[in-house]
């Protein structure tokens, strides 16, 4: 859900193929944008399994609801706690920014959503998924529980957005995630939106004109093989950011035949499993983290390779799919599918794939930290300077990923230390 951010990074890095061709119409092409569907609930969805766009995490699913409202509108959301590790609801302005200034946060993560009487929020105390909750979007939010602010200035041409996020669903099955119902009240009239029969890729409204909006980040691009924090706006447009997530990312050149890319760092502790669990607890640094690799090409797709036997390998490794050594460190080794067996045989290594059959030379890496514990001070959210690897390294300390390229044979012989 970070279209403009990656287009901006692509432009800064000289990835013309990325910057010139977005998976959805760029905001400077309003005539190419289809009308936004306001007639049913959750018309758009995104995720690697359905629409491989914009560097999505393969463990995440997204559903998007456009919003057109006045100051007297109330939007009522009624849902059930999903069987998943994490979910949240976020509200955004027509420009894709989080809503601010009216006394309420624009994000409600799972553990902050109060349950209906007789139900249990399993992120607040031990319990099973399936309990019910209700919340409202309204202009007079004023910090009330289970209330989100309405975005102002919305029209059918420039709607706001409500975004429903889910990470790590039970069994990896997003089709079993219950989507909340939505009712819209204007005065004495209340309309319940029927669920959309199909979910298309996200449709972005055209950007409102802004003559002063920059076309690319003002700072020069960082060097390759170095992680940095991205900017969260580009071209004057917000990016539907997740208030619970922070990121560092890097880009690298596809290694020569026989070589691999190695990424090492200390691993944060995390909430294990694919079911709800109480949050926060002192033993867990964060709810979830992952490392993903994407192709530096149009649509910025996460790597997806079809394997023998009908299996699919997505270019993401979540925390529980990552080998963590006795000292608490991880070692990702990025290589071709033909190198998978050799890499997987290296003690402590976690294989991440390059795209099979792709001629792309530039790849992107993304380390995602989701819902960091307040006591954990080494997440990317503590980095104040964007596009600055030195600032990211200083803030993250041992959790800052280091990138090297070396011969696979050297890695097999001497391990990650030999590569460095």
mmCIF file of C-alpha atoms in Angstrom:
data_model
loop_
_atom_site.group_PDB
_atom_site.id
_atom_site.type_symbol
_atom_site.label_atom_id
_atom_site.label_comp_id
_atom_site.label_asym_id
_atom_site.label_seq_id
_atom_site.Cartn_x
_atom_site.Cartn_y
_atom_site.Cartn_z
ATOM 1 C CA UNK A 1 0.000 0.000 0.000
ATOM 2 C CA UNK A 2 2.968 2.317 -0.564
ATOM 3 C CA UNK A 3 2.621 3.200 -4.259
ATOM 4 C CA UNK A 4 4.128 6.664 -4.294
ATOM 5 C CA UNK A 5 6.953 5.816 -1.908
ATOM 6 C CA UNK A 6 8.340 3.146 -4.180
ATOM 7 C CA UNK A 7 7.824 5.253 -7.284
ATOM 8 C CA UNK A 8 9.765 8.041 -5.594
ATOM 9 C CA UNK A 9 12.562 5.680 -4.568
ATOM 10 C CA UNK A 10 12.596 4.274 -8.086
ATOM 11 C CA UNK A 11 12.984 7.748 -9.531
ATOM 12 C CA UNK A 12 15.722 8.579 -7.045
ATOM 13 C CA UNK A 13 17.592 5.389 -7.889
ATOM 14 C CA UNK A 14 17.192 5.823 -11.618
ATOM 15 C CA UNK A 15 14.840 2.854 -12.019
ATOM 16 C CA UNK A 16 13.021 4.286 -15.013
ATOM 17 C CA UNK A 17 10.955 1.146 -15.508
ATOM 18 C CA UNK A 18 9.529 1.442 -12.024
ATOM 19 C CA UNK A 19 8.882 5.161 -12.039
ATOM 20 C CA UNK A 20 7.300 5.184 -15.467
ATOM 21 C CA UNK A 21 4.857 2.316 -15.004
ATOM 22 C CA UNK A 22 2.797 1.973 -11.867
ATOM 23 C CA UNK A 23 0.371 -0.868 -11.216
ATOM 24 C CA UNK A 24 -2.329 1.754 -10.831
ATOM 25 C CA UNK A 25 -2.610 5.085 -12.646
ATOM 26 C CA UNK A 26 -0.079 7.622 -11.410
ATOM 27 C CA UNK A 27 -1.602 10.657 -9.711
ATOM 28 C CA UNK A 28 -0.454 12.871 -12.562
ATOM 29 C CA UNK A 29 -2.767 10.943 -14.928
ATOM 30 C CA UNK A 30 -6.248 11.722 -13.565
ATOM 31 C CA UNK A 31 -7.996 10.970 -16.846
ATOM 32 C CA UNK A 32 -6.720 7.390 -16.708
ATOM 33 C CA UNK A 33 -8.178 6.704 -13.273
ATOM 34 C CA UNK A 34 -11.378 4.616 -13.233
ATOM 35 C CA UNK A 35 -14.243 5.746 -10.997
ATOM 36 C CA UNK A 36 -14.027 4.761 -7.339
ATOM 37 C CA UNK A 37 -16.588 2.150 -6.270
ATOM 38 C CA UNK A 38 -18.684 3.511 -3.390
ATOM 39 C CA UNK A 39 -21.684 1.216 -3.777
ATOM 40 C CA UNK A 40 -20.535 -1.843 -1.811
ATOM 41 C CA UNK A 41 -18.260 -2.768 1.064
ATOM 42 C CA UNK A 42 -14.543 -3.383 0.532
ATOM 43 C CA UNK A 43 -14.349 -3.090 -3.281
ATOM 44 C CA UNK A 44 -10.548 -3.352 -3.382
ATOM 45 C CA UNK A 45 -8.078 -5.845 -2.016
ATOM 46 C CA UNK A 46 -4.342 -6.300 -2.344
ATOM 47 C CA UNK A 47 -1.759 -8.912 -1.487
ATOM 48 C CA UNK A 48 0.906 -11.000 -3.182
ATOM 49 C CA UNK A 49 -1.508 -13.902 -3.706
ATOM 50 C CA UNK A 50 -4.131 -11.783 -5.517
ATOM 51 C CA UNK A 51 -2.462 -8.638 -6.892
ATOM 52 C CA UNK A 52 1.329 -8.768 -6.782
ATOM 53 C CA UNK A 53 1.911 -5.048 -6.554
ATOM 54 C CA UNK A 54 4.064 -2.593 -4.659
ATOM 55 C CA UNK A 55 6.290 -4.898 -2.630
ATOM 56 C CA UNK A 56 3.535 -6.512 -0.555
ATOM 57 C CA UNK A 57 4.426 -8.916 2.233
ATOM 58 C CA UNK A 58 3.220 -12.424 1.403
ATOM 59 C CA UNK A 59 1.917 -12.764 4.985
ATOM 60 C CA UNK A 60 -0.341 -9.696 4.654
ATOM 61 C CA UNK A 61 -3.767 -9.016 3.164
ATOM 62 C CA UNK A 62 -5.339 -5.591 2.623
ATOM 63 C CA UNK A 63 -8.922 -4.470 1.964
ATOM 64 C CA UNK A 64 -9.757 -0.886 1.035
ATOM 65 C CA UNK A 65 -13.012 1.050 1.479
ATOM 66 C CA UNK A 66 -13.397 4.495 -0.145
ATOM 67 C CA UNK A 67 -15.098 7.099 2.068
ATOM 68 C CA UNK A 68 -17.240 10.091 1.061
ATOM 69 C CA UNK A 69 -18.678 11.847 4.097
ATOM 70 C CA UNK A 70 -19.828 15.158 5.533
ATOM 71 C CA UNK A 71 -19.469 16.478 9.077
ATOM 72 C CA UNK A 72 -22.817 14.863 9.987
ATOM 73 C CA UNK A 73 -21.952 11.424 8.600
ATOM 74 C CA UNK A 74 -21.306 8.444 10.860
ATOM 75 C CA UNK A 75 -19.822 5.258 9.466
ATOM 76 C CA UNK A 76 -20.464 2.210 11.644
ATOM 77 C CA UNK A 77 -18.158 -0.787 11.410
ATOM 78 C CA UNK A 78 -19.149 -4.117 12.916
ATOM 79 C CA UNK A 79 -16.699 -6.985 12.839
ATOM 80 C CA UNK A 80 -15.270 -10.119 14.391
ATOM 81 C CA UNK A 81 -11.740 -10.562 15.618
ATOM 82 C CA UNK A 82 -9.951 -12.546 12.904
ATOM 83 C CA UNK A 83 -7.917 -15.649 13.593
ATOM 84 C CA UNK A 84 -4.568 -14.077 12.773
ATOM 85 C CA UNK A 85 -1.487 -12.699 14.462
ATOM 86 C CA UNK A 86 -2.365 -9.041 13.757
ATOM 87 C CA UNK A 87 -5.064 -6.800 12.313
ATOM 88 C CA UNK A 88 -5.841 -3.094 12.291
ATOM 89 C CA UNK A 89 -8.138 -0.451 10.844
ATOM 90 C CA UNK A 90 -6.741 2.847 9.546
ATOM 91 C CA UNK A 91 -8.345 6.015 8.127
ATOM 92 C CA UNK A 92 -6.743 8.245 5.489
ATOM 93 C CA UNK A 93 -7.418 11.598 3.853
ATOM 94 C CA UNK A 94 -8.079 11.965 0.103
ATOM 95 C CA UNK A 95 -4.337 12.575 -0.316
ATOM 96 C CA UNK A 96 -3.517 9.286 1.385
ATOM 97 C CA UNK A 97 -2.225 10.816 4.620
ATOM 98 C CA UNK A 98 -3.295 9.759 8.096
ATOM 99 C CA UNK A 99 -6.051 11.910 9.592
ATOM 100 C CA UNK A 100 -4.843 14.306 12.292
ATOM 101 C CA UNK A 101 -5.978 17.280 14.285
ATOM 102 C CA UNK A 102 -9.377 16.237 15.636
ATOM 103 C CA UNK A 103 -8.438 14.552 18.889
ATOM 104 C CA UNK A 104 -8.337 10.947 17.684
ATOM 105 C CA UNK A 105 -5.695 8.744 16.182
ATOM 106 C CA UNK A 106 -6.301 7.481 12.661
ATOM 107 C CA UNK A 107 -5.299 3.919 13.507
ATOM 108 C CA UNK A 108 -6.827 1.240 15.714
ATOM 109 C CA UNK A 109 -4.616 -1.833 16.122
ATOM 110 C CA UNK A 110 -6.211 -5.049 17.341
ATOM 111 C CA UNK A 111 -5.268 -4.782 21.019
ATOM 112 C CA UNK A 112 -6.888 -1.324 21.313
ATOM 113 C CA UNK A 113 -10.320 -2.339 19.946
ATOM 114 C CA UNK A 114 -12.745 -2.969 22.800
ATOM 115 C CA UNK A 115 -14.950 -6.050 22.524
ATOM 116 C CA UNK A 116 -18.733 -6.072 22.610
ATOM 117 C CA UNK A 117 -20.334 -7.104 25.912
ATOM 118 C CA UNK A 118 -19.988 -10.859 26.287
ATOM 119 C CA UNK A 119 -17.067 -11.063 23.819
ATOM 120 C CA UNK A 120 -13.327 -11.164 24.464
ATOM 121 C CA UNK A 121 -10.612 -9.305 22.601
ATOM 122 C CA UNK A 122 -7.936 -12.041 22.408
ATOM 123 C CA UNK A 123 -5.187 -9.408 22.088
ATOM 124 C CA UNK A 124 -6.211 -7.952 25.464
ATOM 125 C CA UNK A 125 -6.575 -11.202 27.382
ATOM 126 C CA UNK A 126 -6.234 -14.854 26.447
ATOM 127 C CA UNK A 127 -9.107 -16.070 24.315
ATOM 128 C CA UNK A 128 -10.035 -17.371 20.900
ATOM 129 C CA UNK A 129 -10.751 -15.405 17.750
ATOM 130 C CA UNK A 130 -14.308 -14.746 16.654
ATOM 131 C CA UNK A 131 -15.533 -12.352 19.305
ATOM 132 C CA UNK A 132 -17.339 -9.230 18.074
ATOM 133 C CA UNK A 133 -16.559 -5.520 18.173
ATOM 134 C CA UNK A 134 -18.145 -2.324 16.885
ATOM 135 C CA UNK A 135 -16.572 1.023 16.111
ATOM 136 C CA UNK A 136 -17.554 4.323 14.508
ATOM 137 C CA UNK A 137 -15.984 6.830 12.161
ATOM 138 C CA UNK A 138 -17.284 10.316 12.865
ATOM 139 C CA UNK A 139 -16.207 13.946 12.872
ATOM 140 C CA UNK A 140 -16.443 14.401 16.672
ATOM 141 C CA UNK A 141 -14.101 11.551 17.536
ATOM 142 C CA UNK A 142 -12.340 13.393 20.401
ATOM 143 C CA UNK A 143 -10.244 10.408 21.468
ATOM 144 C CA UNK A 144 -13.190 8.205 22.422
ATOM 145 C CA UNK A 145 -12.657 4.417 22.517
ATOM 146 C CA UNK A 146 -13.545 2.485 19.358
ATOM 147 C CA UNK A 147 -13.912 5.737 17.404
ATOM 148 C CA UNK A 148 -11.901 6.791 14.367
ATOM 149 C CA UNK A 149 -11.960 10.252 12.782
ATOM 150 C CA UNK A 150 -13.722 10.948 9.508
ATOM 151 C CA UNK A 151 -11.483 12.392 6.808
ATOM 152 C CA UNK A 152 -12.611 15.878 5.807
ATOM 153 C CA UNK A 153 -12.949 17.289 2.307
ATOM 154 C CA UNK A 154 -13.948 14.016 0.688
ATOM 155 C CA UNK A 155 -15.819 13.840 -2.625
ATOM 156 C CA UNK A 156 -16.619 11.035 -5.030
ATOM 157 C CA UNK A 157 -13.666 12.232 -7.116
ATOM 158 C CA UNK A 158 -11.376 12.468 -4.071
ATOM 159 C CA UNK A 159 -12.535 10.010 -1.388
ATOM 160 C CA UNK A 160 -10.870 9.207 1.873
ATOM 161 C CA UNK A 161 -10.064 5.611 2.703
ATOM 162 C CA UNK A 162 -10.627 3.014 5.405
ATOM 163 C CA UNK A 163 -8.043 0.234 5.268
ATOM 164 C CA UNK A 164 -8.360 -3.188 6.928
ATOM 165 C CA UNK A 165 -5.010 -4.999 7.366
ATOM 166 C CA UNK A 166 -4.406 -8.582 8.436
ATOM 167 C CA UNK A 167 -1.056 -10.338 8.942
ATOM 168 C CA UNK A 168 -0.395 -14.061 9.324
ATOM 169 C CA UNK A 169 -3.910 -15.537 9.090
ATOM 170 C CA UNK A 170 -4.447 -19.013 10.502
ATOM 171 C CA UNK A 171 -3.427 -21.612 7.943
ATOM 172 C CA UNK A 172 -2.263 -18.842 5.616
ATOM 173 C CA UNK A 173 -5.853 -18.607 4.328
ATOM 174 C CA UNK A 174 -6.987 -15.038 3.657
ATOM 175 C CA UNK A 175 -10.296 -16.275 2.205
ATOM 176 C CA UNK A 176 -11.425 -17.185 5.734
ATOM 177 C CA UNK A 177 -10.835 -13.687 7.136
ATOM 178 C CA UNK A 178 -14.230 -12.159 8.066
ATOM 179 C CA UNK A 179 -14.573 -8.684 6.564
ATOM 180 C CA UNK A 180 -16.332 -6.147 8.799
ATOM 181 C CA UNK A 181 -19.765 -4.891 7.773
ATOM 182 C CA UNK A 182 -20.177 -1.173 7.024
ATOM 183 C CA UNK A 183 -23.232 1.067 7.558
ATOM 184 C CA UNK A 184 -23.384 4.763 6.664
ATOM 185 C CA UNK A 185 -25.703 7.177 8.501
ATOM 186 C CA UNK A 186 -26.569 10.674 7.288
ATOM 187 C CA UNK A 187 -29.146 12.262 9.532
ATOM 188 C CA UNK A 188 -32.087 9.881 9.859
ATOM 189 C CA UNK A 189 -31.014 7.679 6.937
ATOM 190 C CA UNK A 190 -28.813 4.631 7.434
ATOM 191 C CA UNK A 191 -27.568 2.467 4.566
ATOM 192 C CA UNK A 192 -25.795 -0.842 5.057
ATOM 193 C CA UNK A 193 -23.337 -1.541 2.261
ATOM 194 C CA UNK A 194 -23.627 -5.031 0.872
ATOM 195 C CA UNK A 195 -20.337 -6.917 0.521
ATOM 196 C CA UNK A 196 -18.764 -6.458 -2.908
ATOM 197 C CA UNK A 197 -19.079 -9.582 -5.040
ATOM 198 C CA UNK A 198 -15.466 -9.238 -6.193
ATOM 199 C CA UNK A 199 -12.436 -7.350 -4.980
ATOM 200 C CA UNK A 200 -10.362 -5.544 -7.581
ATOM 201 C CA UNK A 201 -6.890 -4.074 -7.248
ATOM 202 C CA UNK A 202 -6.830 -0.735 -5.403
ATOM 203 C CA UNK A 203 -8.055 2.245 -7.432
ATOM 204 C CA UNK A 204 -6.538 5.582 -6.479
ATOM 205 C CA UNK A 205 -8.367 8.827 -7.075
ATOM 206 C CA UNK A 206 -6.488 11.491 -9.073
ATOM 207 C CA UNK A 207 -4.239 13.778 -7.088
ATOM 208 C CA UNK A 208 -5.433 17.286 -6.390
ATOM 209 C CA UNK A 209 -3.173 19.646 -8.297
ATOM 210 C CA UNK A 210 -0.172 20.946 -6.396
ATOM 211 C CA UNK A 211 2.217 23.104 -8.354
ATOM 212 C CA UNK A 212 4.792 23.048 -5.580
ATOM 213 C CA UNK A 213 4.847 19.261 -5.131
ATOM 214 C CA UNK A 214 8.307 17.752 -5.731
ATOM 215 C CA UNK A 215 8.588 15.007 -8.316
ATOM 216 C CA UNK A 216 11.281 13.078 -6.434
ATOM 217 C CA UNK A 217 13.048 13.086 -3.066
ATOM 218 C CA UNK A 218 15.167 16.209 -2.607
ATOM 219 C CA UNK A 219 18.135 14.218 -1.328
ATOM 220 C CA UNK A 220 20.309 12.077 -3.614
ATOM 221 C CA UNK A 221 19.742 8.324 -3.484
ATOM 222 C CA UNK A 222 21.698 6.365 -0.897
ATOM 223 C CA UNK A 223 24.391 3.945 -2.043
ATOM 224 C CA UNK A 224 23.530 0.334 -2.958
ATOM 225 C CA UNK A 225 23.816 -2.462 -0.404
ATOM 226 C CA UNK A 226 22.934 -0.145 2.488
ATOM 227 C CA UNK A 227 19.621 -0.064 4.347
ATOM 228 C CA UNK A 228 17.911 3.287 4.912
ATOM 229 C CA UNK A 229 14.525 4.551 6.045
ATOM 230 C CA UNK A 230 12.287 5.758 3.213
ATOM 231 C CA UNK A 231 10.359 9.001 2.994
ATOM 232 C CA UNK A 232 6.643 8.570 3.596
ATOM 233 C CA UNK A 233 5.411 11.105 1.075
ATOM 234 C CA UNK A 234 6.205 11.699 -2.566
ATOM 235 C CA UNK A 235 4.805 14.004 -5.211
ATOM 236 C CA UNK A 236 2.768 15.662 -2.467
ATOM 237 C CA UNK A 237 0.750 12.474 -1.899
ATOM 238 C CA UNK A 238 0.561 10.344 1.242
ATOM 239 C CA UNK A 239 1.083 6.628 1.116
ATOM 240 C CA UNK A 240 -1.601 4.978 3.267
ATOM 241 C CA UNK A 241 1.119 4.235 5.845
ATOM 242 C CA UNK A 242 0.528 1.718 8.589
ATOM 243 C CA UNK A 243 0.920 3.570 11.883
ATOM 244 C CA UNK A 244 2.110 0.303 13.465
ATOM 245 C CA UNK A 245 4.843 -0.454 10.915
ATOM 246 C CA UNK A 246 8.301 0.886 10.204
ATOM 247 C CA UNK A 247 10.756 -0.094 7.497
ATOM 248 C CA UNK A 248 14.301 0.028 6.268
ATOM 249 C CA UNK A 249 15.053 -0.852 2.689
ATOM 250 C CA UNK A 250 18.020 -1.288 0.374
ATOM 251 C CA UNK A 251 18.695 -1.964 -3.280
ATOM 252 C CA UNK A 252 21.310 -4.179 -4.870
ATOM 253 C CA UNK A 253 22.494 -5.355 -8.258
ATOM 254 C CA UNK A 254 21.772 -8.948 -9.206
ATOM 255 C CA UNK A 255 24.967 -10.857 -8.415
ATOM 256 C CA UNK A 256 27.040 -12.567 -11.065
ATOM 257 C CA UNK A 257 26.653 -16.291 -11.638
ATOM 258 C CA UNK A 258 28.183 -18.155 -8.717
ATOM 259 C CA UNK A 259 27.782 -15.211 -6.330
ATOM 260 C CA UNK A 260 25.106 -14.519 -3.692
ATOM 261 C CA UNK A 261 23.952 -11.557 -1.606
ATOM 262 C CA UNK A 262 24.196 -12.035 2.170
ATOM 263 C CA UNK A 263 22.219 -10.036 4.755
ATOM 264 C CA UNK A 264 22.992 -10.397 8.465
ATOM 265 C CA UNK A 265 21.741 -8.772 11.693
ATOM 266 C CA UNK A 266 20.427 -9.495 15.162
ATOM 267 C CA UNK A 267 16.824 -10.734 15.114
ATOM 268 C CA UNK A 268 14.139 -9.098 17.271
ATOM 269 C CA UNK A 269 11.968 -11.340 19.417
ATOM 270 C CA UNK A 270 8.346 -11.581 18.299
ATOM 271 C CA UNK A 271 4.868 -12.896 19.041
ATOM 272 C CA UNK A 272 4.934 -16.422 17.584
ATOM 273 C CA UNK A 273 2.198 -18.323 15.807
ATOM 274 C CA UNK A 274 -0.752 -17.470 13.605
ATOM 275 C CA UNK A 275 -3.371 -16.800 16.273
ATOM 276 C CA UNK A 276 -4.119 -13.814 18.514
ATOM 277 C CA UNK A 277 -2.148 -13.446 21.732
ATOM 278 C CA UNK A 278 -2.168 -10.756 24.442
ATOM 279 C CA UNK A 279 -0.100 -7.675 23.689
ATOM 280 C CA UNK A 280 2.254 -6.252 24.768
ATOM 281 C CA UNK A 281 4.375 -8.597 26.849
ATOM 282 C CA UNK A 282 7.965 -7.893 27.936
ATOM 283 C CA UNK A 283 9.481 -10.921 26.183
ATOM 284 C CA UNK A 284 8.446 -9.762 22.688
ATOM 285 C CA UNK A 285 10.227 -6.910 20.891
ATOM 286 C CA UNK A 286 7.483 -6.667 18.290
ATOM 287 C CA UNK A 287 4.436 -8.401 16.913
ATOM 288 C CA UNK A 288 5.957 -9.395 13.556
ATOM 289 C CA UNK A 289 8.927 -8.814 11.296
ATOM 290 C CA UNK A 290 9.985 -10.015 7.850
ATOM 291 C CA UNK A 291 12.494 -9.597 5.049
ATOM 292 C CA UNK A 292 11.213 -9.398 1.453
ATOM 293 C CA UNK A 293 12.869 -9.031 -1.939
ATOM 294 C CA UNK A 294 11.229 -7.363 -4.944
ATOM 295 C CA UNK A 295 12.124 -6.933 -8.591
ATOM 296 C CA UNK A 296 13.192 -3.443 -9.671
ATOM 297 C CA UNK A 297 10.710 -3.379 -12.547
ATOM 298 C CA UNK A 298 7.234 -2.081 -13.340
ATOM 299 C CA UNK A 299 4.756 -2.558 -10.456
ATOM 300 C CA UNK A 300 7.642 -3.343 -8.037
ATOM 301 C CA UNK A 301 6.462 -6.953 -7.632
ATOM 302 C CA UNK A 302 7.555 -9.142 -4.761
ATOM 303 C CA UNK A 303 9.532 -12.080 -6.145
ATOM 304 C CA UNK A 304 7.321 -15.082 -6.941
ATOM 305 C CA UNK A 305 8.760 -18.308 -8.333
ATOM 306 C CA UNK A 306 6.841 -21.415 -9.350
ATOM 307 C CA UNK A 307 8.570 -24.522 -8.018
ATOM 308 C CA UNK A 308 8.399 -28.158 -9.124
ATOM 309 C CA UNK A 309 5.337 -29.976 -7.859
ATOM 310 C CA UNK A 310 3.074 -26.955 -8.180
ATOM 311 C CA UNK A 311 4.466 -25.096 -5.169
ATOM 312 C CA UNK A 312 4.982 -21.332 -5.109
ATOM 313 C CA UNK A 313 7.843 -19.538 -3.393
ATOM 314 C CA UNK A 314 7.157 -15.927 -2.441
ATOM 315 C CA UNK A 315 10.182 -13.697 -1.921
ATOM 316 C CA UNK A 316 9.417 -13.022 1.749
ATOM 317 C CA UNK A 317 10.601 -14.718 4.872
ATOM 318 C CA UNK A 318 8.644 -13.985 8.025
ATOM 319 C CA UNK A 319 10.173 -14.174 11.489
ATOM 320 C CA UNK A 320 9.114 -17.801 12.098
ATOM 321 C CA UNK A 321 10.448 -18.844 8.665
ATOM 322 C CA UNK A 322 13.863 -17.380 9.402
ATOM 323 C CA UNK A 323 16.711 -19.430 10.870
ATOM 324 C CA UNK A 324 17.995 -17.698 14.010
ATOM 325 C CA UNK A 325 21.316 -18.792 15.478
ATOM 326 C CA UNK A 326 22.260 -19.376 19.093
ATOM 327 C CA UNK A 327 23.510 -15.784 19.360
ATOM 328 C CA UNK A 328 20.163 -14.464 18.109
ATOM 329 C CA UNK A 329 21.333 -13.483 14.623
ATOM 330 C CA UNK A 330 19.935 -14.279 11.171
ATOM 331 C CA UNK A 331 21.682 -14.777 7.830
ATOM 332 C CA UNK A 332 19.650 -14.352 4.646
ATOM 333 C CA UNK A 333 21.311 -15.596 1.478
ATOM 334 C CA UNK A 334 19.777 -14.267 -1.741
ATOM 335 C CA UNK A 335 20.454 -16.290 -4.845
ATOM 336 C CA UNK A 336 19.007 -18.044 -7.865
ATOM 337 C CA UNK A 337 16.668 -21.029 -7.568
ATOM 338 C CA UNK A 338 19.487 -23.155 -8.989
ATOM 339 C CA UNK A 339 21.479 -22.302 -5.830
ATOM 340 C CA UNK A 340 18.653 -23.102 -3.408
ATOM 341 C CA UNK A 341 19.863 -26.550 -2.356
ATOM 342 C CA UNK A 342 23.436 -25.436 -1.720
ATOM 343 C CA UNK A 343 22.329 -22.346 0.211
ATOM 344 C CA UNK A 344 19.794 -24.261 2.281
ATOM 345 C CA UNK A 345 22.525 -26.722 3.300
ATOM 346 C CA UNK A 346 24.598 -23.934 4.896
ATOM 347 C CA UNK A 347 24.080 -24.008 8.693
ATOM 348 C CA UNK A 348 22.034 -21.012 9.870
ATOM 349 C CA UNK A 349 21.279 -19.704 6.370
ATOM 350 C CA UNK A 350 17.800 -18.733 5.177
ATOM 351 C CA UNK A 351 17.361 -18.761 1.397
ATOM 352 C CA UNK A 352 15.643 -15.834 -0.352
ATOM 353 C CA UNK A 353 15.071 -16.132 -4.121
ATOM 354 C CA UNK A 354 15.879 -13.939 -7.068
ATOM 355 C CA UNK A 355 13.200 -13.897 -9.748
ATOM 356 C CA UNK A 356 13.363 -16.842 -12.121
ATOM 357 C CA UNK A 357 13.326 -15.862 -15.772
ATOM 358 C CA UNK A 358 13.694 -12.142 -15.082
ATOM 359 C CA UNK A 359 16.239 -9.948 -16.827
ATOM 360 C CA UNK A 360 16.027 -7.317 -14.082
ATOM 361 C CA UNK A 361 19.388 -6.236 -12.696
ATOM 362 C CA UNK A 362 18.118 -4.133 -9.769
ATOM 363 C CA UNK A 363 16.378 -5.677 -6.752
ATOM 364 C CA UNK A 364 14.951 -4.106 -3.598
ATOM 365 C CA UNK A 365 15.037 -5.425 -0.034
ATOM 366 C CA UNK A 366 12.568 -4.460 2.681
ATOM 367 C CA UNK A 367 12.870 -5.183 6.401
ATOM 368 C CA UNK A 368 9.463 -4.665 8.036
ATOM 369 C CA UNK A 369 8.991 -4.172 11.796
ATOM 370 C CA UNK A 370 5.345 -4.346 12.864
ATOM 371 C CA UNK A 371 4.009 -3.034 16.172
ATOM 372 C CA UNK A 372 7.264 -2.639 18.080
ATOM 373 C CA UNK A 373 7.103 -2.835 21.843
ATOM 374 C CA UNK A 374 7.608 0.599 23.456
ATOM 375 C CA UNK A 375 10.650 -0.714 25.300
ATOM 376 C CA UNK A 376 12.327 -1.837 22.047
ATOM 377 C CA UNK A 377 14.329 1.193 20.909
ATOM 378 C CA UNK A 378 16.143 -0.277 17.884
ATOM 379 C CA UNK A 379 13.302 -0.383 15.346
ATOM 380 C CA UNK A 380 13.341 1.762 12.176
ATOM 381 C CA UNK A 381 10.681 4.025 13.704
ATOM 382 C CA UNK A 382 13.431 5.586 15.842
ATOM 383 C CA UNK A 383 15.368 6.747 12.745
ATOM 384 C CA UNK A 384 14.791 10.481 12.236
ATOM 385 C CA UNK A 385 16.640 10.971 8.934
ATOM 386 C CA UNK A 386 15.383 9.419 5.704
ATOM 387 C CA UNK A 387 17.602 8.100 2.886
ATOM 388 C CA UNK A 388 20.541 8.007 5.335
ATOM 389 C CA UNK A 389 22.099 4.589 5.985
ATOM 390 C CA UNK A 390 24.385 6.001 8.695
ATOM 391 C CA UNK A 391 21.410 7.319 10.672
ATOM 392 C CA UNK A 392 19.587 4.001 10.333
ATOM 393 C CA UNK A 393 22.675 2.066 11.441
ATOM 394 C CA UNK A 394 23.224 4.283 14.471
ATOM 395 C CA UNK A 395 19.599 3.990 15.623
ATOM 396 C CA UNK A 396 19.188 0.253 15.030
ATOM 397 C CA UNK A 397 22.570 -0.863 16.383
ATOM 398 C CA UNK A 398 23.011 -4.653 16.117
ATOM 399 C CA UNK A 399 19.554 -4.960 14.490
ATOM 400 C CA UNK A 400 20.715 -2.976 11.429
ATOM 401 C CA UNK A 401 21.067 -5.386 8.455
ATOM 402 C CA UNK A 402 24.462 -5.517 6.757
ATOM 403 C CA UNK A 403 24.649 -6.476 3.069
ATOM 404 C CA UNK A 404 27.567 -8.115 1.288
ATOM 405 C CA UNK A 405 28.056 -9.944 -2.009
ATOM 406 C CA UNK A 406 30.434 -12.858 -2.264
ATOM 407 C CA UNK A 407 31.037 -16.161 -4.004
ATOM 408 C CA UNK A 408 28.734 -18.941 -2.855
ATOM 409 C CA UNK A 409 31.790 -21.176 -2.545
ATOM 410 C CA UNK A 410 33.369 -18.708 -0.072
ATOM 411 C CA UNK A 411 30.161 -18.620 1.955
ATOM 412 C CA UNK A 412 30.028 -22.403 2.063
ATOM 413 C CA UNK A 413 33.659 -22.559 3.179
ATOM 414 C CA UNK A 414 33.883 -19.752 5.728
ATOM 415 C CA UNK A 415 30.312 -18.722 6.497
ATOM 416 C CA UNK A 416 28.991 -15.161 6.621
ATOM 417 C CA UNK A 417 32.140 -13.961 8.370
ATOM 418 C CA UNK A 418 34.158 -15.133 5.377
ATOM 419 C CA UNK A 419 31.926 -13.144 3.041
ATOM 420 C CA UNK A 420 32.476 -9.936 5.008
#
